[in-house]
Coordinates of C-alpha atoms in Angstrom, one line a residue:
Chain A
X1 CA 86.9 128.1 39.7
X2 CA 88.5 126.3 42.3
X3 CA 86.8 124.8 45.1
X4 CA 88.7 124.5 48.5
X5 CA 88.2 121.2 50.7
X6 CA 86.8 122.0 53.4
X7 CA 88.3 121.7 56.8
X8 CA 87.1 118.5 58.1
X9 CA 88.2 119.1 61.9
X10 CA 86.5 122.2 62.2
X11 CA 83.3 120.6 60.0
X12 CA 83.3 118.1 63.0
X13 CA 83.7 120.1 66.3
X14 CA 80.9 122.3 64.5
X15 CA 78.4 119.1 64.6
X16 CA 79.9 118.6 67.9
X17 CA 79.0 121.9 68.9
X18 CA 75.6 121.5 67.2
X19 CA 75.1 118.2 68.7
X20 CA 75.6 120.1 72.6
X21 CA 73.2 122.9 71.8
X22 CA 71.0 120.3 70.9
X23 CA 71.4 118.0 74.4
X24 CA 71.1 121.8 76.1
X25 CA 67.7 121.9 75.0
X26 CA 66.3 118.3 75.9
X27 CA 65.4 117.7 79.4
X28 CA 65.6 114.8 81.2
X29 CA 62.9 112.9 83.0
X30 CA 64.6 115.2 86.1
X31 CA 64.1 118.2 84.3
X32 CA 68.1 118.4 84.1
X33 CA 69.4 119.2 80.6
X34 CA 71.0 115.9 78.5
X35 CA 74.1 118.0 78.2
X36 CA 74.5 118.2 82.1
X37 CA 74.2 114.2 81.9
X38 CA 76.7 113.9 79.0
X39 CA 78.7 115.9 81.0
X40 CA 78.8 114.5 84.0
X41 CA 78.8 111.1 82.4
X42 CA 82.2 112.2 81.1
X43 CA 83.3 113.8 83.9
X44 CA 82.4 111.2 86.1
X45 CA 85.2 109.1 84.7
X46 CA 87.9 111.6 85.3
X47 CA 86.5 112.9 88.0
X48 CA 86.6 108.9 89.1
X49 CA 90.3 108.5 87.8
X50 CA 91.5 111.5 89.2
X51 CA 90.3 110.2 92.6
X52 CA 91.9 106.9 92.4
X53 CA 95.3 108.7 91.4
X54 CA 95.1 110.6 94.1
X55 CA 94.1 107.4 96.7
X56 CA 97.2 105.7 94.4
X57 CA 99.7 109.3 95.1
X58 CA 98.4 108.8 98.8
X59 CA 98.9 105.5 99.3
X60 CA 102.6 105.4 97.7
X61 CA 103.1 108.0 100.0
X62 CA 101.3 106.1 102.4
X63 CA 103.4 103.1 101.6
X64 CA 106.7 105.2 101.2
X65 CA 106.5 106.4 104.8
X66 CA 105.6 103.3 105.9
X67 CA 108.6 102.0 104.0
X68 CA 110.9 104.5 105.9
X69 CA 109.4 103.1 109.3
X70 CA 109.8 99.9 108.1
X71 CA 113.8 100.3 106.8
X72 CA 114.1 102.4 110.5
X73 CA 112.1 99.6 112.8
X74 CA 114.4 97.1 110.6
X75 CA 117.6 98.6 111.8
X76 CA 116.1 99.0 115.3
X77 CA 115.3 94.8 115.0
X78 CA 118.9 94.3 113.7
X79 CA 120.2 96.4 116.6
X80 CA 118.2 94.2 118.8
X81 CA 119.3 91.1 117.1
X82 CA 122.5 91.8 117.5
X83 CA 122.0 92.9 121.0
X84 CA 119.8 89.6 121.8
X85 CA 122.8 87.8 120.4
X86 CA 125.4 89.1 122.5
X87 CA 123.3 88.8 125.6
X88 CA 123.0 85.0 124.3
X89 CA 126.6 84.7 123.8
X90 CA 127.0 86.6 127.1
X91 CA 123.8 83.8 129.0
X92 CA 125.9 81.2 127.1
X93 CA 129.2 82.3 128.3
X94 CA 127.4 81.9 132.0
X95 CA 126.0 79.1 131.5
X96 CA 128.9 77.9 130.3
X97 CA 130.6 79.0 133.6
X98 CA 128.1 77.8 135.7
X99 CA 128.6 74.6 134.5
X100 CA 132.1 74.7 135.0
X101 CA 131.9 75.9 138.7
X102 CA 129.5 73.3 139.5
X103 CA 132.2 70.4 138.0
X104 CA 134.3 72.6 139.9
X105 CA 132.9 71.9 143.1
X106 CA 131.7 68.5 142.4
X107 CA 135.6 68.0 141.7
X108 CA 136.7 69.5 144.9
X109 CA 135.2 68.2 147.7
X110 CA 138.0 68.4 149.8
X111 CA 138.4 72.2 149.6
X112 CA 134.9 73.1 148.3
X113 CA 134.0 73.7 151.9
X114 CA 133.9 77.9 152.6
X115 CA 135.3 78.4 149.0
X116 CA 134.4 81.0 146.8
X117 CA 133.8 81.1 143.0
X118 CA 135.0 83.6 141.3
X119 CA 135.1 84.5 137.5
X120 CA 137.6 85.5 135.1
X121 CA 137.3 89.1 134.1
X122 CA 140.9 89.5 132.6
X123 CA 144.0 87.7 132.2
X124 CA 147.2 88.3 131.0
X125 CA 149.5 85.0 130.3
X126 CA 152.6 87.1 129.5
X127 CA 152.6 88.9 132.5
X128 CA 151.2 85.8 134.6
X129 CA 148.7 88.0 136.0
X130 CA 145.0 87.3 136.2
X131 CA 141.8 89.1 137.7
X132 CA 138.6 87.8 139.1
X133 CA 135.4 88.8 140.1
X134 CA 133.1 87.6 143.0
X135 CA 129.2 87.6 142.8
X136 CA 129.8 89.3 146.3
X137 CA 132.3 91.4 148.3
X138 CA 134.5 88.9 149.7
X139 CA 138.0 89.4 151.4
X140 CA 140.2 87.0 150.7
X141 CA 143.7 86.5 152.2
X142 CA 147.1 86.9 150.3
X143 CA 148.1 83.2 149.1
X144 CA 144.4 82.0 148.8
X145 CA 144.7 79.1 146.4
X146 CA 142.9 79.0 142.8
X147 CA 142.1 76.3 141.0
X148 CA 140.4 75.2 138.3
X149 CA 138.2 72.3 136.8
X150 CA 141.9 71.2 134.8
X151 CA 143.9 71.9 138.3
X152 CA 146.2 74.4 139.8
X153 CA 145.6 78.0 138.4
X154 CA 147.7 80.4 141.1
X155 CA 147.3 82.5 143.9
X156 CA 145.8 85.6 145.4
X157 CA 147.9 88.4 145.8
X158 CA 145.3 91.0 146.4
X159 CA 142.4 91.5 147.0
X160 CA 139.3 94.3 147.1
X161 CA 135.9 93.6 147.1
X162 CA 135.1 92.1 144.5
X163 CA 137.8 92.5 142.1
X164 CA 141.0 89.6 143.0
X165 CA 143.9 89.6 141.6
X166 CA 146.0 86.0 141.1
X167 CA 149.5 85.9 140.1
X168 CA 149.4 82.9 138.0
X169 CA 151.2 79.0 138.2
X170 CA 153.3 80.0 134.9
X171 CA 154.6 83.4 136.4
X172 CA 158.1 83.6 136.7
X173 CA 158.5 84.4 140.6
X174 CA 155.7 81.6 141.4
X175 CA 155.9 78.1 142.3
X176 CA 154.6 75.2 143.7
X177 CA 155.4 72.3 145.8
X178 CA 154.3 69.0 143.6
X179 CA 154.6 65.0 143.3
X180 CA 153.9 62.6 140.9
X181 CA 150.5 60.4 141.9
X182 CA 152.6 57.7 143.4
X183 CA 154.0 59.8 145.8
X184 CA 157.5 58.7 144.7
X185 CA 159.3 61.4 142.7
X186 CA 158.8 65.2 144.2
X187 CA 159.9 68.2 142.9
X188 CA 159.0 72.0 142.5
X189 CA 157.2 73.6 139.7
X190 CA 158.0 76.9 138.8
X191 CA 157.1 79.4 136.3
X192 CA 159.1 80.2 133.6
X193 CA 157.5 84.1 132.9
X194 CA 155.6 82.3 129.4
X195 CA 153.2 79.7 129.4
X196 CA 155.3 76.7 129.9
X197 CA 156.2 75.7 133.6
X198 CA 159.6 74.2 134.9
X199 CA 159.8 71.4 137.4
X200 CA 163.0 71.6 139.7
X201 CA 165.3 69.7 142.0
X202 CA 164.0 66.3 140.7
X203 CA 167.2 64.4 141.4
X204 CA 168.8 63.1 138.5
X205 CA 167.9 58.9 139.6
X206 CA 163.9 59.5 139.8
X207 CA 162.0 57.6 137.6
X208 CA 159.9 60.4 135.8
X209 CA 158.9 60.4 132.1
X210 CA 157.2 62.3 129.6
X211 CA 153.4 62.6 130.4
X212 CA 153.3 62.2 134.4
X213 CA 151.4 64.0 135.9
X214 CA 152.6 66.3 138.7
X215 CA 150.1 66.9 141.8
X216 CA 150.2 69.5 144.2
X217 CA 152.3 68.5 147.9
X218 CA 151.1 70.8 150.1
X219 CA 154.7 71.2 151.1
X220 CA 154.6 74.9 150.3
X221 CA 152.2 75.3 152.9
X222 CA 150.2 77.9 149.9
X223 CA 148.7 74.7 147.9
X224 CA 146.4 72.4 149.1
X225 CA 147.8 68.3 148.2
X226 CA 146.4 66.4 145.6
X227 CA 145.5 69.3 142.9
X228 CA 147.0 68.7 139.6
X229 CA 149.4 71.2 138.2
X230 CA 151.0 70.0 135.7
X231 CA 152.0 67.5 133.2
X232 CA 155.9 66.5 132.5
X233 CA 156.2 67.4 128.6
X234 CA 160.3 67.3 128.6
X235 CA 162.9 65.2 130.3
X236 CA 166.2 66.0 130.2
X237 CA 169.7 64.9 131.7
X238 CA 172.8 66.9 132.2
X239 CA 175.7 67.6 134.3
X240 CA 173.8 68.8 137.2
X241 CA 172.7 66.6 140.2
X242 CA 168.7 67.6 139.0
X243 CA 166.7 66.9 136.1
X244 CA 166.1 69.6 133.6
X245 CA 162.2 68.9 133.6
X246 CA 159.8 70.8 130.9
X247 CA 156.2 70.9 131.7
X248 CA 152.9 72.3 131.2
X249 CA 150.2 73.8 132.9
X250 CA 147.1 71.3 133.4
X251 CA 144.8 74.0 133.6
X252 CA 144.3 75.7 130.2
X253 CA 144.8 79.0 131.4
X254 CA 143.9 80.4 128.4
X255 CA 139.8 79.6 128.4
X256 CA 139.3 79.7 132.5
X257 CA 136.0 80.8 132.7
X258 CA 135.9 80.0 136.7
X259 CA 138.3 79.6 139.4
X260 CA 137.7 78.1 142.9
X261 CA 139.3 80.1 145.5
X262 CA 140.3 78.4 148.8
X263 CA 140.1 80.8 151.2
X264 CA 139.9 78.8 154.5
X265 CA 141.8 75.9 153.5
X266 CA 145.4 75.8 155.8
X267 CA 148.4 73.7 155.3
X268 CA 148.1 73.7 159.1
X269 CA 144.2 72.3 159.2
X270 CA 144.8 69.9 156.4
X271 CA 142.1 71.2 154.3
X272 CA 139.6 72.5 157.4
X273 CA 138.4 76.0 158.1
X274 CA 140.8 78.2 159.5
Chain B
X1 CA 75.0 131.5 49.2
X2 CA 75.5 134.8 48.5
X3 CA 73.5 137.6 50.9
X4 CA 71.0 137.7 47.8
X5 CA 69.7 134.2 48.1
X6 CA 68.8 134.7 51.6
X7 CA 65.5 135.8 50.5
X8 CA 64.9 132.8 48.4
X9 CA 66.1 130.4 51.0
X10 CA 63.4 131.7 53.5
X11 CA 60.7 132.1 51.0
X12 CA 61.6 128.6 50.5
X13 CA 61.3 127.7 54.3
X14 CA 58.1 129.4 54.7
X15 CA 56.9 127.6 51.5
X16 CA 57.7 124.4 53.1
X17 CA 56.2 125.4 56.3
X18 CA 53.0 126.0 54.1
X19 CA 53.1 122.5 52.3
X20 CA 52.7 121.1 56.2
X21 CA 49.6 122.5 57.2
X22 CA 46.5 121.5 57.7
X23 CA 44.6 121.1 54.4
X24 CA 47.4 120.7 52.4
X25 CA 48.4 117.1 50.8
X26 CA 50.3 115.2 53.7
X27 CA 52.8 114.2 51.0
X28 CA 53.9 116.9 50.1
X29 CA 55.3 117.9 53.5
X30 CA 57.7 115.1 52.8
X31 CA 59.4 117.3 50.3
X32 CA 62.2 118.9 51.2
X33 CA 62.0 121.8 49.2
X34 CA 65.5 123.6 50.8
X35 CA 67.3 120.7 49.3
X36 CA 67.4 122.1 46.2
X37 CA 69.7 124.8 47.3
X38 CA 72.5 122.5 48.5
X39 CA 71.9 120.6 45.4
X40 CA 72.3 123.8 42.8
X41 CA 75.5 124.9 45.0
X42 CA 77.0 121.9 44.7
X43 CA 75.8 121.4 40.6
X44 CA 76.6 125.2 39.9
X45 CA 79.8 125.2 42.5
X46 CA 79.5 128.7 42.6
X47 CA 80.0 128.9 46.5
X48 CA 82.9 127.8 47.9
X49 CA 81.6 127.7 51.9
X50 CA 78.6 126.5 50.9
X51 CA 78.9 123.4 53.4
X52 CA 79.0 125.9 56.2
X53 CA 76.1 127.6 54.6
X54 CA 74.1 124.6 54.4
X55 CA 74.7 124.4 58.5
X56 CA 73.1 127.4 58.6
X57 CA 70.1 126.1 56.5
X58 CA 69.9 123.7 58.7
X59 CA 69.6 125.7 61.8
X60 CA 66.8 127.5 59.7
X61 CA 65.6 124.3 59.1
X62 CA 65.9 123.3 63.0
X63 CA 64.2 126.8 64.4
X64 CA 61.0 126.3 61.7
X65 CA 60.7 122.4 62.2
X66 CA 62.0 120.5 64.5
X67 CA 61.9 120.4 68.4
X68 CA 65.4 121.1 69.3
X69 CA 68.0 123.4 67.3
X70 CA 71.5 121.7 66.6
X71 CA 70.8 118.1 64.3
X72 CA 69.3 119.9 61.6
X73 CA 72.8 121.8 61.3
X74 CA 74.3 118.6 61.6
X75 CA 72.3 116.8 59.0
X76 CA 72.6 119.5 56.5
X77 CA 75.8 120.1 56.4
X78 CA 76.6 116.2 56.2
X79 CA 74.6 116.4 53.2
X80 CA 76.4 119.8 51.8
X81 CA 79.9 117.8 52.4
X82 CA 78.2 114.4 50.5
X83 CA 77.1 116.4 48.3
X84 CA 80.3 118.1 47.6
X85 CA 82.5 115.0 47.0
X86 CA 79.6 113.8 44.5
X87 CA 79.8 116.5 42.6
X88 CA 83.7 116.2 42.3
X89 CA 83.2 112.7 40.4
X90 CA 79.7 113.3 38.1
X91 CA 80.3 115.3 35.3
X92 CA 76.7 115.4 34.3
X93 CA 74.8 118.5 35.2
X94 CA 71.2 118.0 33.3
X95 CA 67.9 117.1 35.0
X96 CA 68.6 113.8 35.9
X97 CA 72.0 114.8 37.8
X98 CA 69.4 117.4 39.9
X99 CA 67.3 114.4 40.8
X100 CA 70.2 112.4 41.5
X101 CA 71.7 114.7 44.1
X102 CA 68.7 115.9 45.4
X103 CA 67.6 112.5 46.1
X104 CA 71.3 111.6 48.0
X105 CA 71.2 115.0 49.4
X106 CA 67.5 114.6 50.9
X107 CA 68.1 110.8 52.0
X108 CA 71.4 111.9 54.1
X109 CA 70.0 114.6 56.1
X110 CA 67.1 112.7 57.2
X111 CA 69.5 109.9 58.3
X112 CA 72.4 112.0 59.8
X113 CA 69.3 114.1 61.3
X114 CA 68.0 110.8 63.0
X115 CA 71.5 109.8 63.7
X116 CA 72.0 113.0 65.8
X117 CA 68.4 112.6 67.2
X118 CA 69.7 109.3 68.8
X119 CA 71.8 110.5 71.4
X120 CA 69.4 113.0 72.4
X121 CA 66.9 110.1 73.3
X122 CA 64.1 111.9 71.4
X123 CA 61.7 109.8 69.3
X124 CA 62.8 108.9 65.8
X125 CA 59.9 109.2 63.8
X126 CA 62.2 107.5 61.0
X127 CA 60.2 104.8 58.8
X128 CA 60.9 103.5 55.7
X129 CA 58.1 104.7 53.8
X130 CA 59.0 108.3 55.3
X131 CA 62.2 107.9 54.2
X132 CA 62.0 106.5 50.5
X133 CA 58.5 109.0 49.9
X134 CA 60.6 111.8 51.2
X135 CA 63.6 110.9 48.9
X136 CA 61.7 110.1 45.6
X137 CA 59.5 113.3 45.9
X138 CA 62.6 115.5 46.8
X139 CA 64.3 114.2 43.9
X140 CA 61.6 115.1 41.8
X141 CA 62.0 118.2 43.0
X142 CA 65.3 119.1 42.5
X143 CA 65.5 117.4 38.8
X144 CA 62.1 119.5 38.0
X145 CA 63.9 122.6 39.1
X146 CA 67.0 121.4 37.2
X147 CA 64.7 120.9 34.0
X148 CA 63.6 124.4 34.5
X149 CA 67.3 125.7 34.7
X150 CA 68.4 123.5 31.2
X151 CA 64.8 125.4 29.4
X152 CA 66.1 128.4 30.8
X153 CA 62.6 129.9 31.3
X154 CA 64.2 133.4 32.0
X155 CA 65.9 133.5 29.0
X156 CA 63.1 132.3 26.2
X157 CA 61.0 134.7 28.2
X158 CA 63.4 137.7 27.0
X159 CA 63.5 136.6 23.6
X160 CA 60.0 136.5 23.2
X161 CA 59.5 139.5 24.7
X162 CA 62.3 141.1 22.2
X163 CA 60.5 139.4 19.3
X164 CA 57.4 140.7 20.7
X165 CA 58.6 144.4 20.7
X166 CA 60.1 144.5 17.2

């Protein structure tokens, strides 16, 4: 005869089983049935875990939103970095201006009187064109001098509003009357249409080197005397009655920030209002 | 258990029930007269589900006795499986093989039955003295009825009879 083994799982969930039926039928001291308690002793826990995976789902939610708001209010912040770092560069840039018209004017005494500072909004050095802008609306004459903190910039050949145009020292069609400091050796400095300057009819005997400094005359009744325009950079001799006389603008063009216009000065008044 | 020993098996309950009353010897309601059931199915290993039948003898056991129905089935069918392995390793089937199993069989259902009690928070009314009295005399009981199988009462009793008739 054989004699099967019997099926321990089902053996067990059978004394399980029994093991319920039995916890059914004893009360607690509430008059509950044990089996209720076991039950809710084991439910408890899931019931418990269940909760907390749902408080974890909500709060990676939770935190996943937050993480979108986050990434979104971090591009908002970079945008306002950046932002806040070109308004510095711009308040900078002012500043920087600022403190270049007030050398400016401390450097100009002589003409600071009724003139107006103005501020480089464009410039082009191949074209030996430039335009300004005034805080105000301001009409200024044709030929109104500009200068600058390094020296002699141009002049004003129109003018609206606020918006000034300048033809620059280093155009091609513009020149100016200029001297050397001692008053000795005069000349006329012209543009050349690029950003190099030529000094002409400087008579073949004057005693001019490399690295004088021009000033302005005032003998081209546009320029006020005593401004610097440039400095000599080539000397050279040859068969005509003038020096062939390189130079260079003392005003770096280039960076101007601010330019001084000269509105009232005359060549008439010598430097008082017109 | 076949459908035929169901009569047996309650006679035996309600001879068990009778050994607790009042009047009666309180030892011998320390016998556990079913015992010997699980005990001769595992010995004769003529019932093959018999661990399944001794759950149901202990629900019997359960509704008649105890307080709450379930650790009776529990016990006794701990004691049917213990029971069963034993008699997979002992060869020996006389008197003293009944009092052997009996005794195993009667000291595991009372301690799987208070094991299961435990949970429940009921009262163990386990003691050692319960538990060795209730052993020893169930033993004694199963290797008496064992004794009685090996003379083979039934048997002698038909050859007298046939000797008496000739």
């Amino acid at each position: 005869m054989t004699v099967s083994r019997p099926p321990a799982l089902l053996t067990i969930l059978l004394w399980i089983i029994l093991e319920a039926i039995a916890a059914w039928q004893v009360r607690t001291p509430e008059g509950a049935p044990l089996l209720v308690t076991w039950v809710r002793a084991i439910v408890r826990p899931v019931a418990w875990s269940a909760q907390q995976i749902g408080h974890l789902t909500k709060d990676i939610a939770l935190g996943t939103t937050n993480l979108e708001k986050v990434i979104v209010d971090n591009r908002s912040l970079r945008l306002e970095v950046e932002r806040l770092t070109a308004r510095n560069l711009i308040l900078e840039e002012d500043l920087a201006a600022l403190r270049d018209a007030t050398s400016l004017l401390e450097g100009s005494l002589g003409y600071s009187d009724g003139a107006v500072i103005a501020r480089c909004t464009f410039r082009d050095l191949a074209a030996g064109s430039m335009e300004v802008r005034t805080a105000s609306v301001v009409y200024l004459p044709r030929d109104t001098p500009a200068i600058t903190g390094g020296g002699l910039v141009g002049r004003v050949v129109r003018s609206e509003g606020t918006r000034h145009w300048l033809q620059l020292i280093t155009h091609g069609a513009a020149a100016a009357a200029v001297q050397t400091s001692d008053g000795r050796v005069r000349g006329l400095v012209v543009g050349t249409g690029d950003d190099t300057l030529a000094v002409a009819y400087v008579p073949r005997q004057a005693m001019l080197e490399k690295g004088a400094v021009l000033l302005t005359s005032g003998g081209d009744g546009i320029f006020p005397p005593g401004i610097t325009a440039a400095t000599v950079v080539r000397v050279r001799e040859t068969n005509d009655p003038f020096l062939e006389i390189g130079a260079a603008p003392t005003a770096d063009l280039r960076s101007t920030r601010i330019v001084l216009l000269l509105p009232l000065w005359s060549a008439n008044g010598g430097g008082e209002r017109e | 258990m076949r459908l035929k020993l169901v009569l047996p098996v309650v006679l035996t309950l309600l001879v068990q029930r009778t050994l607790g009353m009042p009047g009666v010897p309180p030892w011998t309601a320390e016998i556990l007269l079913p015992v010997v059931w699980i005990v001769a199915a595992a010995l004769l290993q003529k019932e093959r589900n018999w661990p399944y039948e001794a759950l149901l003898l202990g629900l019997a056991w359960d509704v008649m006795f105890e307080p709450v129905i379930g650790p009776g089935g529990i016990a006794w069918s701990a004691a049917g499986l213990a029971l069963y392995a034993l008699a997979g390793v002992v060869a020996d089937r006389s008197p003293k093989a009944w009092a052997g199993f009996g005794l195993v069989g009667a000291a595991m259902i009372i301690l799987v039955h208070s094991a299961a009690l435990v949970p429940l928070g009921l009262p163990l009314s386990l003691s050692l003295g319960h538990w060795l009295r209730s052993v020893v005399f169930t033993a004694g009981w199963c290797g008496l009825v064992g004794a009685v199988l090996v003379l083979d009462l039934p048997g002698q009793w038909q050859n007298y009879r046939a000797r008496k008739l000739r």
